[in-house]
PDB file of C-alpha atoms in Angstrom:
ATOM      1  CA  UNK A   1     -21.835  30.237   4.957  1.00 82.00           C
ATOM      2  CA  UNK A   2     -23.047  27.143   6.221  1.00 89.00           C
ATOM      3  CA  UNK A   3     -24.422  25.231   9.402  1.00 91.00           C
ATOM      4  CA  UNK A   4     -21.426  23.805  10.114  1.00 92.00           C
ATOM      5  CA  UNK A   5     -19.301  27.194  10.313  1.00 93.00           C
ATOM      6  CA  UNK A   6     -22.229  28.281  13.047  1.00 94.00           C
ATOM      7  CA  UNK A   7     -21.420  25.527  14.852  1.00 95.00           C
ATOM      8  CA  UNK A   8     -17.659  25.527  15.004  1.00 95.00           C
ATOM      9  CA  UNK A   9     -17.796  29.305  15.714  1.00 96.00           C
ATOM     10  CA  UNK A  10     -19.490  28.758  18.624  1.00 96.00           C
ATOM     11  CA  UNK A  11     -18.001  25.856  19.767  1.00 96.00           C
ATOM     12  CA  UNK A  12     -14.768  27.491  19.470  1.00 96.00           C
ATOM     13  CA  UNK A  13     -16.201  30.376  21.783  1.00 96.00           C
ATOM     14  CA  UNK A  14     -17.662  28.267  24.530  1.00 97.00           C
ATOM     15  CA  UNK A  15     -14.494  26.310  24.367  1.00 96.00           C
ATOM     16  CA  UNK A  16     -12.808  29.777  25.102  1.00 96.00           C
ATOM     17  CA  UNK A  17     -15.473  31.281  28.171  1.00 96.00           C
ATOM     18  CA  UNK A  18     -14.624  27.850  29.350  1.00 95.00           C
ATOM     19  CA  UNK A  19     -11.324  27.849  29.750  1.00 94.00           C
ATOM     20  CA  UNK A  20     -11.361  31.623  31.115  1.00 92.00           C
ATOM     21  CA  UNK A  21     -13.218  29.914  33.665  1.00 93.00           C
ATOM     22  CA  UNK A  22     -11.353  26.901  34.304  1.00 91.00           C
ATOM     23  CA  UNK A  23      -8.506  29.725  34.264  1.00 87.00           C
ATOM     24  CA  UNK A  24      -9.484  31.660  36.965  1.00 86.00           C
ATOM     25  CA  UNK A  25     -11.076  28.711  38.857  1.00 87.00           C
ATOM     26  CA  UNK A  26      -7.084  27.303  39.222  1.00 82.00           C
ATOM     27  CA  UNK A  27      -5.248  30.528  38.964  1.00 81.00           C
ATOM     28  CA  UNK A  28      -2.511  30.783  40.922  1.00 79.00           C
ATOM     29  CA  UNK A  29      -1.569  33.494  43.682  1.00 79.00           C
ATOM     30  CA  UNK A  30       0.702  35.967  42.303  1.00 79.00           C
ATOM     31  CA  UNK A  31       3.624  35.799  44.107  1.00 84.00           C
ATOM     32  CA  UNK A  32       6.847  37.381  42.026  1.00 88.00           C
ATOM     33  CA  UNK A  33       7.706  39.646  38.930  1.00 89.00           C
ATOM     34  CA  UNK A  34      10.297  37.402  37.269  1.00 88.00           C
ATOM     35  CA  UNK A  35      12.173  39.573  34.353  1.00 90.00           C
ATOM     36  CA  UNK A  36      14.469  38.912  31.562  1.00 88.00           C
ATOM     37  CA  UNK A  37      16.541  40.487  29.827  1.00 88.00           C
ATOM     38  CA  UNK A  38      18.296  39.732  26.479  1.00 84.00           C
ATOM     39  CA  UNK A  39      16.986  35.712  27.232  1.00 80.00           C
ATOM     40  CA  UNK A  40      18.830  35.556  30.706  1.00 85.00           C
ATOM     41  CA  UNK A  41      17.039  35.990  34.102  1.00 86.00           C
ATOM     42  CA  UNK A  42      17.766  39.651  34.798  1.00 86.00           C
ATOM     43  CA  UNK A  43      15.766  39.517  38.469  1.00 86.00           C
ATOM     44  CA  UNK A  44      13.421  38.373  40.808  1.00 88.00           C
ATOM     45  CA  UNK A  45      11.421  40.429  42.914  1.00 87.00           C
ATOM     46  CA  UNK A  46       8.388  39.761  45.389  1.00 87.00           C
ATOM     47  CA  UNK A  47       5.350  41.929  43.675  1.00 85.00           C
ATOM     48  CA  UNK A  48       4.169  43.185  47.649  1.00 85.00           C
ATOM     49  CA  UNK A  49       7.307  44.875  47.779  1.00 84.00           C
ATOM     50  CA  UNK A  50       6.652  48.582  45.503  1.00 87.00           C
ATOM     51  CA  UNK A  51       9.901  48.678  43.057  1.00 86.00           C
ATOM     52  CA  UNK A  52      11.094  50.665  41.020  1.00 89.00           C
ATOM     53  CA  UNK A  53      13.271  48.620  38.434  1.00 87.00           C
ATOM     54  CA  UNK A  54      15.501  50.256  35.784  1.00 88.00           C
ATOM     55  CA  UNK A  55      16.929  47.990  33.295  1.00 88.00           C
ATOM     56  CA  UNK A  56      19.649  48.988  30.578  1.00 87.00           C
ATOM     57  CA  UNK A  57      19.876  45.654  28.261  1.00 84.00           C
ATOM     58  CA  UNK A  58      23.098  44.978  26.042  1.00 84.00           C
ATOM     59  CA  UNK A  59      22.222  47.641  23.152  1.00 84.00           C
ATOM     60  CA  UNK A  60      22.018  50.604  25.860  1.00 86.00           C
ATOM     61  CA  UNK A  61      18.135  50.471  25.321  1.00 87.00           C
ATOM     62  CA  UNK A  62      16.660  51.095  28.775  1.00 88.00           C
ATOM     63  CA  UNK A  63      12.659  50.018  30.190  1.00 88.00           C
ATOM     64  CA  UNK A  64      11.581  50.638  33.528  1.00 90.00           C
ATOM     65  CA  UNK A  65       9.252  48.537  35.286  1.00 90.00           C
ATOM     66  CA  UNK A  66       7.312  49.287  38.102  1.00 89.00           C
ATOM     67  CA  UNK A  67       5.871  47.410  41.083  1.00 89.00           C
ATOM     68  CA  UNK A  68       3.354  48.666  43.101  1.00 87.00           C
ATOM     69  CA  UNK A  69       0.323  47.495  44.998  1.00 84.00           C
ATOM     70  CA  UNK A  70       0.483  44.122  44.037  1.00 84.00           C
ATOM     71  CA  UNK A  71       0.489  45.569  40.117  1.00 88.00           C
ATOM     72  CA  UNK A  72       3.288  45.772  37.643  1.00 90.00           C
ATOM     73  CA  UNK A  73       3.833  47.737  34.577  1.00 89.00           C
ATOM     74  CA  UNK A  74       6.388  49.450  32.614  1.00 89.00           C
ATOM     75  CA  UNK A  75       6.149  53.224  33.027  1.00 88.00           C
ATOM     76  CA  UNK A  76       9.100  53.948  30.084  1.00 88.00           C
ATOM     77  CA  UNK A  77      10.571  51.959  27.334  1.00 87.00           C
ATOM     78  CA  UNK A  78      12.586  53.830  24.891  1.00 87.00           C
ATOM     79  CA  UNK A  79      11.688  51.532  22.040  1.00 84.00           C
ATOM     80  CA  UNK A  80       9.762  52.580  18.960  1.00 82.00           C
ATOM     81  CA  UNK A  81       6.855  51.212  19.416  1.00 80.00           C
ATOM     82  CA  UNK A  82       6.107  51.655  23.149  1.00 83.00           C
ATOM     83  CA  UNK A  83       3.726  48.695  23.077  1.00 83.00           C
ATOM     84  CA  UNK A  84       4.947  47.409  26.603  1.00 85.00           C
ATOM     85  CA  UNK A  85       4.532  50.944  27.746  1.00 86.00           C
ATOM     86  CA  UNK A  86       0.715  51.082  26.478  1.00 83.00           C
ATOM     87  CA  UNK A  87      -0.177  47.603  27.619  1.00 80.00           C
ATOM     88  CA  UNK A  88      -1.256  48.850  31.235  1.00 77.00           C
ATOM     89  CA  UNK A  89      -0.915  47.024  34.313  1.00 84.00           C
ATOM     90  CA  UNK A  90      -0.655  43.172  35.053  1.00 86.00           C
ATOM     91  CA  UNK A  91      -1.250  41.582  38.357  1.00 84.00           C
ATOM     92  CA  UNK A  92      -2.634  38.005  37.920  1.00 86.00           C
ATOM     93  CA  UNK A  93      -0.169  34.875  37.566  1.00 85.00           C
ATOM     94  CA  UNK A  94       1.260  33.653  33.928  1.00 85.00           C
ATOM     95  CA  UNK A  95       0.397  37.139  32.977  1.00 88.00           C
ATOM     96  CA  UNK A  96       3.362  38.835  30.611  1.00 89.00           C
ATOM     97  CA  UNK A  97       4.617  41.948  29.535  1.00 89.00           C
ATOM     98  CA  UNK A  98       6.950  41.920  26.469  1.00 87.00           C
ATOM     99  CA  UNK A  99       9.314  45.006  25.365  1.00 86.00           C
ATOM    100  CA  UNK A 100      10.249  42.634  21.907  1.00 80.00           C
ATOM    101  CA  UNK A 101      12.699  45.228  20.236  1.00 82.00           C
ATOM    102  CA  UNK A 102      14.502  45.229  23.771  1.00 85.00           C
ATOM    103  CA  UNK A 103      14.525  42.037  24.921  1.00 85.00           C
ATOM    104  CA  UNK A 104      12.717  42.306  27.868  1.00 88.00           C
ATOM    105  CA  UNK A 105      10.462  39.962  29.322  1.00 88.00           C
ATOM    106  CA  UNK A 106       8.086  40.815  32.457  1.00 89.00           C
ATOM    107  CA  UNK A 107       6.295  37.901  33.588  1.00 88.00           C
ATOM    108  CA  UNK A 108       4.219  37.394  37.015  1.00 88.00           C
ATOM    109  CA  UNK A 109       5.276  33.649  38.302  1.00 85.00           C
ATOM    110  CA  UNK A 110       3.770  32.099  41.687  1.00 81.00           C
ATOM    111  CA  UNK A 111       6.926  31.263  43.296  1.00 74.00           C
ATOM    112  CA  UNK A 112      10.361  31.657  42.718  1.00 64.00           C
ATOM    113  CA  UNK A 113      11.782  28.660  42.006  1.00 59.00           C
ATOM    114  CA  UNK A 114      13.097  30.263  38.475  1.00 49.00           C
ATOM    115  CA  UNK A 115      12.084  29.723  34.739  1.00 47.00           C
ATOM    116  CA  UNK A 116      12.572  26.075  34.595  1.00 47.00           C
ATOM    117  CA  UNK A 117       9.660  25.211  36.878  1.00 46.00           C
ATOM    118  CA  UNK A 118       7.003  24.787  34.171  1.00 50.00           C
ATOM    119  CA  UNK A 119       8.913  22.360  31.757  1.00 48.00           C
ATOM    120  CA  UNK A 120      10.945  19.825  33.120  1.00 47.00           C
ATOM    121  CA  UNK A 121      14.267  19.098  31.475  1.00 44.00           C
TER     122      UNK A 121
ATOM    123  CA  UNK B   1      -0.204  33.418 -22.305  1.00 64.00           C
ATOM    124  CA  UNK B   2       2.180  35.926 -21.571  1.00 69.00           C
ATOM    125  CA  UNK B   3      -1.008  38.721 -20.956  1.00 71.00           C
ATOM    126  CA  UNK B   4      -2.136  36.128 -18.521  1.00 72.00           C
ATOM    127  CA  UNK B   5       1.041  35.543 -16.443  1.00 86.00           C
ATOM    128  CA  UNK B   6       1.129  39.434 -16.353  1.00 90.00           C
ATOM    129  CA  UNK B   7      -1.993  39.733 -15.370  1.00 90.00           C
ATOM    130  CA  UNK B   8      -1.929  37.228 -12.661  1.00 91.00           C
ATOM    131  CA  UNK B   9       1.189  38.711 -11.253  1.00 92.00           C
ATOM    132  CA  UNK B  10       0.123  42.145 -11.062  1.00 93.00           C
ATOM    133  CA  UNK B  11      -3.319  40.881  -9.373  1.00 94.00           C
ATOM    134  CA  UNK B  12      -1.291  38.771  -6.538  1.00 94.00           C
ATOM    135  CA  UNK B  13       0.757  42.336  -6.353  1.00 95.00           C
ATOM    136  CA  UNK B  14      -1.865  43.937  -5.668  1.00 95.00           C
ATOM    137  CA  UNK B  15      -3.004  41.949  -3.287  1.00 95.00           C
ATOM    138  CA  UNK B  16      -0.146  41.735  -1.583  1.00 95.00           C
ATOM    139  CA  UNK B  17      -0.025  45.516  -0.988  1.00 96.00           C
ATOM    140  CA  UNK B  18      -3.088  45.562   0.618  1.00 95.00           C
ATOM    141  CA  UNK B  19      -2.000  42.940   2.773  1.00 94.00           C
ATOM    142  CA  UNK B  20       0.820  44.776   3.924  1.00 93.00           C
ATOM    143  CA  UNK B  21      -1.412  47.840   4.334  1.00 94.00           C
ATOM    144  CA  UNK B  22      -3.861  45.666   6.345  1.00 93.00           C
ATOM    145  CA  UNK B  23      -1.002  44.398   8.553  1.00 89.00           C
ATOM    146  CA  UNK B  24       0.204  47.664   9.278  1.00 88.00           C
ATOM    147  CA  UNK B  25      -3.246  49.383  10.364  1.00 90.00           C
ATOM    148  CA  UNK B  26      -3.469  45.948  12.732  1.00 87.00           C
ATOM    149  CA  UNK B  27      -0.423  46.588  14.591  1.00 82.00           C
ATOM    150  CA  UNK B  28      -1.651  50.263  15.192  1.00 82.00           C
ATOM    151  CA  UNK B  29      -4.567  48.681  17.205  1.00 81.00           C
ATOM    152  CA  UNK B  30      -2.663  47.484  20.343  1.00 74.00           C
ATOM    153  CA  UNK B  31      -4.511  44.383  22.395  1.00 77.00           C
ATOM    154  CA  UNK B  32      -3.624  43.933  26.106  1.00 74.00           C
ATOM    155  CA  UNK B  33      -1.659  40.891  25.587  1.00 79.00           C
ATOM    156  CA  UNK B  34       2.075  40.345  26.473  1.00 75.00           C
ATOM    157  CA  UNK B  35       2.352  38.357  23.679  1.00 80.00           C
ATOM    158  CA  UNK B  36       4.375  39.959  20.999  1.00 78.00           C
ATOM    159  CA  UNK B  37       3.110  39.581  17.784  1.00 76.00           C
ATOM    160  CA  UNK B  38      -0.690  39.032  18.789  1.00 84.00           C
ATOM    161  CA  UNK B  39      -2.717  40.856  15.972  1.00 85.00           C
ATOM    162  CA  UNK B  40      -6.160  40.871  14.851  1.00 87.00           C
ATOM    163  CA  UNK B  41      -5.699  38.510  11.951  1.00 87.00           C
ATOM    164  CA  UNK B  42      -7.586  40.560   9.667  1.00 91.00           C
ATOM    165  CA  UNK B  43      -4.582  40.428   6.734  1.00 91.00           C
ATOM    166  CA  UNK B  44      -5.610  36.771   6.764  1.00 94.00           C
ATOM    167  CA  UNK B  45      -8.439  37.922   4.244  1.00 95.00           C
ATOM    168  CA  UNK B  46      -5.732  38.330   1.587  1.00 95.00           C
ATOM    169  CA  UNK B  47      -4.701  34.526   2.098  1.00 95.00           C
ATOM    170  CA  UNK B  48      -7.854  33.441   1.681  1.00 96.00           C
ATOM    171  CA  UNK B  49      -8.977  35.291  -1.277  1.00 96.00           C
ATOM    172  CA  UNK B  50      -5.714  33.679  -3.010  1.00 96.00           C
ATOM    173  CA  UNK B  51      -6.394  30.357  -1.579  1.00 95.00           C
ATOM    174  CA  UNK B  52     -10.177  30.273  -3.198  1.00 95.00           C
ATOM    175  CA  UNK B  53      -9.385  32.447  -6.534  1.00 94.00           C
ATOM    176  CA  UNK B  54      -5.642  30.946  -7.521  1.00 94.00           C
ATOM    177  CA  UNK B  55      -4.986  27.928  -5.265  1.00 93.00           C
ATOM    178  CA  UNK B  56      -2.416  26.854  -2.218  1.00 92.00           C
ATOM    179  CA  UNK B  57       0.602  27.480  -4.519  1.00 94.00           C
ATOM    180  CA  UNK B  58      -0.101  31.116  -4.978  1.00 93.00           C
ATOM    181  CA  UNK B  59      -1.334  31.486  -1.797  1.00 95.00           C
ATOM    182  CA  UNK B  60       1.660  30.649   0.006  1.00 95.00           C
ATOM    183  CA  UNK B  61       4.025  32.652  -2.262  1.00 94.00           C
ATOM    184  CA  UNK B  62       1.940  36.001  -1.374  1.00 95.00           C
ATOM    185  CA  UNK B  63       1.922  34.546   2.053  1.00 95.00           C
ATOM    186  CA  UNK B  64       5.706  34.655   1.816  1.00 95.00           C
ATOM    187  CA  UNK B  65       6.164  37.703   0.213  1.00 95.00           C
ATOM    188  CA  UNK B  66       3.806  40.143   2.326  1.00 94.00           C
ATOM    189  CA  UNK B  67       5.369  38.756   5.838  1.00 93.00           C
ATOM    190  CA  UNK B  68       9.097  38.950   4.930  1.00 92.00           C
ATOM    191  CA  UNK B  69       7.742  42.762   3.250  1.00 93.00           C
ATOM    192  CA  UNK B  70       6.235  43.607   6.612  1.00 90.00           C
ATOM    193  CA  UNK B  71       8.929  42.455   9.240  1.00 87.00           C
ATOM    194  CA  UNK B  72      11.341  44.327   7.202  1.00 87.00           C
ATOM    195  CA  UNK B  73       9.440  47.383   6.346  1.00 87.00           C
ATOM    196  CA  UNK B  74       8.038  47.918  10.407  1.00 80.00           C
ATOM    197  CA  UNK B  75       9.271  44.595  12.567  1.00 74.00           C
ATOM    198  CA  UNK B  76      12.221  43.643  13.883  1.00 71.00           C
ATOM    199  CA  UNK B  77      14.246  39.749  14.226  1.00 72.00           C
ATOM    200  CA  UNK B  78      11.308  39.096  16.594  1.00 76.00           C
ATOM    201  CA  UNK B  79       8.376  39.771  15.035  1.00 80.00           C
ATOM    202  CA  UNK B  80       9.464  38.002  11.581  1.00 86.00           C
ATOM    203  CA  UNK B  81       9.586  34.414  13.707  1.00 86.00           C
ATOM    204  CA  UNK B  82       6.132  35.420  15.032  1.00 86.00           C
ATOM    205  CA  UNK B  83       4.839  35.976  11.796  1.00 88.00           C
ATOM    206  CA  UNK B  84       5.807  32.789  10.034  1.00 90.00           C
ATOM    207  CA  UNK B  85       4.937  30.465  12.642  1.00 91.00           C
ATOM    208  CA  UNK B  86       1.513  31.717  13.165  1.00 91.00           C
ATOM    209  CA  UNK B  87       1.263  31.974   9.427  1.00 93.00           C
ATOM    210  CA  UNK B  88       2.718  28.382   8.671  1.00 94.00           C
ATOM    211  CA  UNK B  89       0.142  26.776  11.564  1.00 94.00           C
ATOM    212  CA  UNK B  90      -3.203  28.795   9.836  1.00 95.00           C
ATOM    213  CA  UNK B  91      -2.126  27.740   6.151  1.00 96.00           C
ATOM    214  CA  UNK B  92      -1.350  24.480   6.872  1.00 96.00           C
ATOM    215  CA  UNK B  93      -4.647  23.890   8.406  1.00 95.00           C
ATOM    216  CA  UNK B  94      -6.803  26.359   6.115  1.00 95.00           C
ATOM    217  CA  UNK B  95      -5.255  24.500   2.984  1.00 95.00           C
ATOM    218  CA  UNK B  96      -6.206  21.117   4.565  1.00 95.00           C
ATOM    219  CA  UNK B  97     -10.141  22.233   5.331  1.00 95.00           C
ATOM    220  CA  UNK B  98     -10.183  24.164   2.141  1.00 95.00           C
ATOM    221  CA  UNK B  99      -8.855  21.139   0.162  1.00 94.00           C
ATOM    222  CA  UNK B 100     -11.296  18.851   2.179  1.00 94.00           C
ATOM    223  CA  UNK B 101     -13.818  21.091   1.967  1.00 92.00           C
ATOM    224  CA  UNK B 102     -15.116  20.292   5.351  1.00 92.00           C
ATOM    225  CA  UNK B 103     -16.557  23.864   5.484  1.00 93.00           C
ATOM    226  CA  UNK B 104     -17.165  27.441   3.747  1.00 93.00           C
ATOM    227  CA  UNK B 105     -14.336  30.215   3.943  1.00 94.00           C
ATOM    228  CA  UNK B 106     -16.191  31.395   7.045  1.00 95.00           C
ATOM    229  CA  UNK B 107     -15.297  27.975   8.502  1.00 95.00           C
ATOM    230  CA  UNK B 108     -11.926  28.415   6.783  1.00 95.00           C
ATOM    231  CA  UNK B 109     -11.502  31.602   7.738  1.00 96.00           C
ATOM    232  CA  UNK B 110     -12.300  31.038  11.802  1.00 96.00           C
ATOM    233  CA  UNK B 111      -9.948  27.530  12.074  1.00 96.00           C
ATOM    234  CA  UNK B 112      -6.792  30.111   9.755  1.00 95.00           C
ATOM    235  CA  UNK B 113      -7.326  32.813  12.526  1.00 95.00           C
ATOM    236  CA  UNK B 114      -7.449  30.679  15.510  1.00 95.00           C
ATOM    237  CA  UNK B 115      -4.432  28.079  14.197  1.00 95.00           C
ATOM    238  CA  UNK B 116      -2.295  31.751  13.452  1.00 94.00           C
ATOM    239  CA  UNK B 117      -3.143  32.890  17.120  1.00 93.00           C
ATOM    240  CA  UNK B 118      -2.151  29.331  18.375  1.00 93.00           C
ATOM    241  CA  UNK B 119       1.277  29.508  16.605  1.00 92.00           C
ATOM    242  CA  UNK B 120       2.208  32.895  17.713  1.00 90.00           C
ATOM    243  CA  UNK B 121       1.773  30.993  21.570  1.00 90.00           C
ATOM    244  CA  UNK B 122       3.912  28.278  20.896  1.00 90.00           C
ATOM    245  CA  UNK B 123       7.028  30.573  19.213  1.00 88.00           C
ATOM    246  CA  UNK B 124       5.805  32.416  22.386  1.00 86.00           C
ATOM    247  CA  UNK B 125       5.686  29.825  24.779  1.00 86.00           C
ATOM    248  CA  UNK B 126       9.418  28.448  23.701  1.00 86.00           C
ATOM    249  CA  UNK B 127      10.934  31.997  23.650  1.00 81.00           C
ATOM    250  CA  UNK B 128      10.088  32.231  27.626  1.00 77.00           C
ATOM    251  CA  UNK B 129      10.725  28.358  28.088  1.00 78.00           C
ATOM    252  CA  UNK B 130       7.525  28.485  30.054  1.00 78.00           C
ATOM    253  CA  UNK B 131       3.605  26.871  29.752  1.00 81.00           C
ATOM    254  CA  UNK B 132       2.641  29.901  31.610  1.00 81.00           C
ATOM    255  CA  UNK B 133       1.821  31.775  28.305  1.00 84.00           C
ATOM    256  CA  UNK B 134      -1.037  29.138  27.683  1.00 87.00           C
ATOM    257  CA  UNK B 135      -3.090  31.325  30.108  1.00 88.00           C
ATOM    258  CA  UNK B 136      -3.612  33.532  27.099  1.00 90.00           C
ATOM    259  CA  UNK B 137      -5.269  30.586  25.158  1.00 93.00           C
ATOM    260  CA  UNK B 138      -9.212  31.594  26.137  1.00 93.00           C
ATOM    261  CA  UNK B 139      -8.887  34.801  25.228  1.00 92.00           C
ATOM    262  CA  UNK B 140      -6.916  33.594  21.783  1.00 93.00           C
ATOM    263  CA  UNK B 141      -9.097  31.510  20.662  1.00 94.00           C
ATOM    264  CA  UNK B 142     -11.960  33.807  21.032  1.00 94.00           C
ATOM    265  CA  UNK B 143     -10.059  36.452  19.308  1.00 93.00           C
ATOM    266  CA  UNK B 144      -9.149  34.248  16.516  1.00 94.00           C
ATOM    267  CA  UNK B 145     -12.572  33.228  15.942  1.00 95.00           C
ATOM    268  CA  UNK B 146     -14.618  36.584  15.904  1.00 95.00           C
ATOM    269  CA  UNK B 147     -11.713  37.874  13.678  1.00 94.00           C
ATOM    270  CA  UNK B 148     -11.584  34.920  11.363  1.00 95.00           C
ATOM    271  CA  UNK B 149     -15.662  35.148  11.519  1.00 95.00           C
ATOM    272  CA  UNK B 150     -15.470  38.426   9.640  1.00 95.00           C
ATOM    273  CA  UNK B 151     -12.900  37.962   8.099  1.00 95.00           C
ATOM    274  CA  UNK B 152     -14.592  34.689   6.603  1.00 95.00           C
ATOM    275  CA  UNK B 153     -17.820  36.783   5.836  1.00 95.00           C
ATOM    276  CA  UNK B 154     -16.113  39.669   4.061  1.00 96.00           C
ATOM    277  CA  UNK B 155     -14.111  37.446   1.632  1.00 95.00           C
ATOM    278  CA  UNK B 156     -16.932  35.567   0.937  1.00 94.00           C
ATOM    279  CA  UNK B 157     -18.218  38.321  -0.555  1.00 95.00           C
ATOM    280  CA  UNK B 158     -15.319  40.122  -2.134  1.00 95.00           C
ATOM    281  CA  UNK B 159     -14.209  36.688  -3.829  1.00 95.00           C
ATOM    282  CA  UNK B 160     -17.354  36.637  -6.060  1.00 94.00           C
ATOM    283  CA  UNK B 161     -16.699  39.997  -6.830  1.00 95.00           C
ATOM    284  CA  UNK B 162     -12.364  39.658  -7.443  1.00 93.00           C
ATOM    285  CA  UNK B 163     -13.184  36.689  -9.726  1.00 92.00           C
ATOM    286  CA  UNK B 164     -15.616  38.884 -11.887  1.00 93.00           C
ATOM    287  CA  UNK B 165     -13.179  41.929 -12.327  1.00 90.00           C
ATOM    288  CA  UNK B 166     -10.043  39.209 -12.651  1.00 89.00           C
ATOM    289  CA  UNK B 167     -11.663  37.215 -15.515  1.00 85.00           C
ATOM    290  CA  UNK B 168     -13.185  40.865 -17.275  1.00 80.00           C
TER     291      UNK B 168
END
């Protein structure tokens, strides 16, 4: 090992601190749970409102998401893996829960202007 | 040379099984982020091992080999496109440095596991047509780094030690 790994190591971490900083300095107000489902905007809901939100995709394979107290999550999947199930809650903008094998995409977005507000086309 | 084209190939088989075994244990540790396909990077150790003891060529066929192995054998459609573009972004750049030699495998190691973590964000930022998924980066790159830290460390000890059992 030499100096120079040392030093990119920790530049690479005070790059990263940094931007969880700059993150949170210009983090946007969560505002609504935006899912998809099998690539296609499945629905929109305001994350104040608690929700219960049962979603069968194309294959029959069902998740359910919950909203509640400004937090979402998803209480069941019945995928293999479960790894949307065990992720725990999100509540904070940009933040994303993914059931891959399903298709289904959680994300928390600020307004709800729809999936196209980030990139312009 | 036959005895040493034998040899060679049941080496890189070897290592690839241990890859595969390495990616599996890693996707038994889950990490609370969205992002499908975010692992620990610590299969990157076989990569590098290959990329110091045989060279890029080899490297990139065990590369090959051990992700279409694992997205058959426990992924899914998904998880294969994951795999290769994280994996195409961290060889691309750890054959550069390596061939450069602008640092040790520790250096090596750290820029493969952050460059992997960085390509899983972009397959992940296109699948949800969004730059909303770049709030993960921080937390990425510090991942990427710590893991490609020891990763780094441990294969700079095992390669000494590989080399002296491969040439025996």
């Amino acid at each position: 090992m030499r100096k120079k790994d040392i030093i990119l190591f920790f530049c690479i971490i005070v790059a990263g601190i940094l931007g969880i900083f700059i993150g949170k300095l210009y983090q946007s107000d969560a505002g609504f749970v935006h899912i998809s489902v099998d690539g296609s905007e499945y629905g929109v809901y305001s994350i104040n409102d608690a929700n219960v939100v049962e979603i069968t995709n194309s294959d029959k394979h069902t998740n359910t998401v919950m909203i509640e107290n400004g937090c979402v999550y998803m209480k069941s999947a019945d995928c293999p893996d479960k790894i949307c199930v065990k992720q725990g809650v999100v509540r904070h903008a940009n933040e994303i829960i993914c059931c891959a094998p399903n298709r289904v995409i959680v994300t928390i977005i600020q307004n709800e202007e729809g999936e196209y507000d980030a990139i312009s086309r | 040379m036959m005895q040493y084209r034998v040899k060679r190939i049941t080496f890189l088989g070897l290592l690839v099984t241990v890859g595969i075994l390495l990616g599996y244990l890693e996707s038994l540790i889950v990490l609370p982020i969205g992002i499908p396909g975010i692992k620990l990077g610590l299969s990157n150790i076989i990569t590098v091992i290959i990329l110091y003891l045989f060279g890029k060529s080899d490297a990139m066929l065990v590369l090959a080999v051990r992700i279409l192995l694992s997205a058959f054998l426990f992924g899914n459609g998904f998880s294969l496109v994951y795999s290769l573009c994280g994996a195409v972004c961290s060889f691309i750049i750890m054959a550069l440095i390596y061939r450069l030699d602008l640092f040790s495998v520790v250096g090596v190691s750290i820029l493969g596991g952050v460059m992997h973590n960085i390509g899983q964000l972009l397959v992940a930022g296109i699948s949800v047509m969004s730059f909303g998924v770049l709030y993960y980066m921080p937390v990425l790159l510090i991942s990427g780094a710590i893991a490609g830290m020891i990763v780094g460390v441990m294969a700079d000890k095992l390669i000494i030690r590989l080399e002296r059992i491969y040439k025996s």
